[in-house]
GROMACS .gro file of C-alpha atoms in nm:
model
  112
    1MET     CA    1   9.248  11.232   9.304
    2LEU     CA    2   9.359  11.127   8.981
    3THR     CA    3   9.019  11.175   8.852
    4ASP     CA    4   8.992  11.497   8.910
    5PRO     CA    5   9.112  11.714   8.596
    6THR     CA    6   9.111  12.094   8.778
    7ARG     CA    7   9.364  11.977   9.005
    8PRO     CA    8   9.722  12.109   8.955
    9LEU     CA    9   9.992  11.843   8.806
   10TYR     CA   10  10.212  11.965   9.148
   11GLU     CA   11   9.931  11.848   9.399
   12VAL     CA   12   9.865  11.528   9.230
   13LYS     CA   13  10.259  11.470   9.234
   14ALA     CA   14  10.271  11.546   9.582
   15GLY     CA   15   9.985  11.294   9.665
   16LEU     CA   16  10.227  11.055   9.477
   17PHE     CA   17  10.500  11.160   9.704
   18LYS     CA   18  10.275  11.112  10.028
   19GLY     CA   19  10.201  10.759   9.919
   20LEU     CA   20  10.603  10.711   9.865
   21ALA     CA   21  10.650  10.867  10.232
   22HIS     CA   22  10.721  10.588  10.475
   23PRO     CA   23  11.002  10.350  10.473
   24ILE     CA   24  10.777  10.080  10.459
   25ARG     CA   25  10.594  10.119  10.203
   26ILE     CA   26  10.930  10.200  10.014
   27ARG     CA   27  11.021   9.844  10.122
   28ILE     CA   28  10.721   9.704   9.998
   29LEU     CA   29  10.771   9.847   9.636
   30GLU     CA   30  11.133   9.725   9.613
   31VAL     CA   31  11.010   9.377   9.723
   32LEU     CA   32  10.767   9.420   9.449
   33SER     CA   33  11.007   9.579   9.189
   34ALA     CA   34  11.233   9.287   9.246
   35GLN     CA   35  10.955   9.007   9.135
   36PRO     CA   36  10.694   9.005   8.936
   37GLU     CA   37  10.438   8.977   9.250
   38ALA     CA   38  10.429   8.906   9.560
   39SER     CA   39  10.113   8.698   9.782
   40VAL     CA   40   9.993   8.911  10.079
   41SER     CA   41  10.233   8.611  10.285
   42GLU     CA   42  10.546   8.666  10.127
   43LEU     CA   43  10.526   9.062  10.253
   44LEU     CA   44  10.456   8.999  10.573
   45ALA     CA   45  10.789   8.768  10.579
   46ASP     CA   46  10.944   9.034  10.397
   47THR     CA   47  10.844   9.335  10.592
   48ALA     CA   48  10.813   9.146  10.961
   49LEU     CA   49  10.490   9.364  10.982
   50GLU     CA   50  10.148   9.303  11.190
   51ALA     CA   51   9.898   9.168  10.919
   52SER     CA   52   9.686   9.447  11.007
   53HIS     CA   53   9.964   9.708  10.944
   54LEU     CA   54  10.063   9.605  10.612
   55SER     CA   55   9.711   9.626  10.530
   56GLN     CA   56   9.696   9.953  10.553
   57HIS     CA   57  10.034   9.971  10.391
   58LEU     CA   58   9.919   9.811  10.065
   59SER     CA   59   9.569  10.046  10.153
   60VAL     CA   60   9.770  10.358  10.075
   61LEU     CA   61   9.975  10.218   9.819
   62ARG     CA   62   9.674  10.133   9.607
   63THR     CA   63   9.502  10.453   9.684
   64ASN     CA   64   9.802  10.608   9.513
   65HIS     CA   65   9.756  10.385   9.276
   66LEU     CA   66  10.107  10.229   9.308
   67VAL     CA   67  10.029   9.882   9.328
   68VAL     CA   68   9.745   9.656   9.233
   69SER     CA   69   9.587   9.347   9.363
   70GLU     CA   70   9.452   9.040   9.241
   71ARG     CA   71   9.254   8.746   9.470
   72ARG     CA   72   9.294   8.396   9.372
   73GLY     CA   73   9.149   8.181   9.593
   74SER     CA   74   9.203   8.271   9.971
   75LEU     CA   75   9.531   8.451   9.873
   76VAL     CA   76   9.576   8.816   9.753
   77PHE     CA   77   9.890   8.839   9.543
   78TYR     CA   78  10.006   9.240   9.469
   79ARG     CA   79  10.224   9.364   9.198
   80LEU     CA   80  10.353   9.707   9.075
   81ALA     CA   81  10.042   9.919   8.908
   82TYR     CA   82  10.330  10.067   8.632
   83PRO     CA   83  10.664   9.940   8.568
   84GLN     CA   84  10.785  10.294   8.576
   85VAL     CA   85  10.797  10.289   9.000
   86ALA     CA   86  11.074  10.047   8.972
   87ASP     CA   87  11.253  10.299   8.779
   88LEU     CA   88  11.160  10.587   9.039
   89LEU     CA   89  11.297  10.406   9.255
   90HIS     CA   90  11.604  10.304   9.085
   91VAL     CA   91  11.650  10.694   9.054
   92ALA     CA   92  11.611  10.780   9.372
   93ARG     CA   93  11.832  10.511   9.460
   94ASP     CA   94  12.070  10.671   9.213
   95LEU     CA   95  12.029  11.031   9.335
   96LEU     CA   96  12.084  10.898   9.682
   97GLY     CA   97  12.436  10.771   9.576
   98GLU     CA   98  12.542  11.086   9.421
   99MET     CA   99  12.412  11.316   9.700
  100LEU     CA  100  12.590  11.066   9.968
  101GLU     CA  101  12.890  11.100   9.752
  102THR     CA  102  12.827  11.491   9.711
  103THR     CA  103  12.870  11.487  10.098
  104HIS     CA  104  13.140  11.306  10.197
  105ARG     CA  105  13.360  11.478   9.920
  106HIS     CA  106  13.243  11.783  10.110
  107LEU     CA  107  13.346  11.689  10.421
  108SER     CA  108  13.670  11.555  10.295
  109GLU     CA  109  13.742  11.894  10.191
  110GLN     CA  110  13.679  12.079  10.530
  111SER     CA  111  13.872  11.853  10.726
  112ARG     CA  112  14.200  11.932  10.555
   0.00000   0.00000   0.00000
């Protein structure tokens, strides 16, 4: 996907957003944005998922180059692949806040 130089950039971007297109994956990225890394057991506790479901979501995030993993003994740790992922989540939060304010303002104006 990222290695195919003939793919248009908009298709590559769509693939990135597909990797983000699940609430659990967003939650995992938020957890990883708040700390340098987290073990699988920490992610399990934070998401309340079964191990197999967490593994599937982490696989999607790895495939889309959003996270990287490192095995240390019997533990696996995850971290964001790029600091810009945290920036992207922050921008999305700001955008959603502004959209909510705009919607609220429009509803207030309509109810008058």
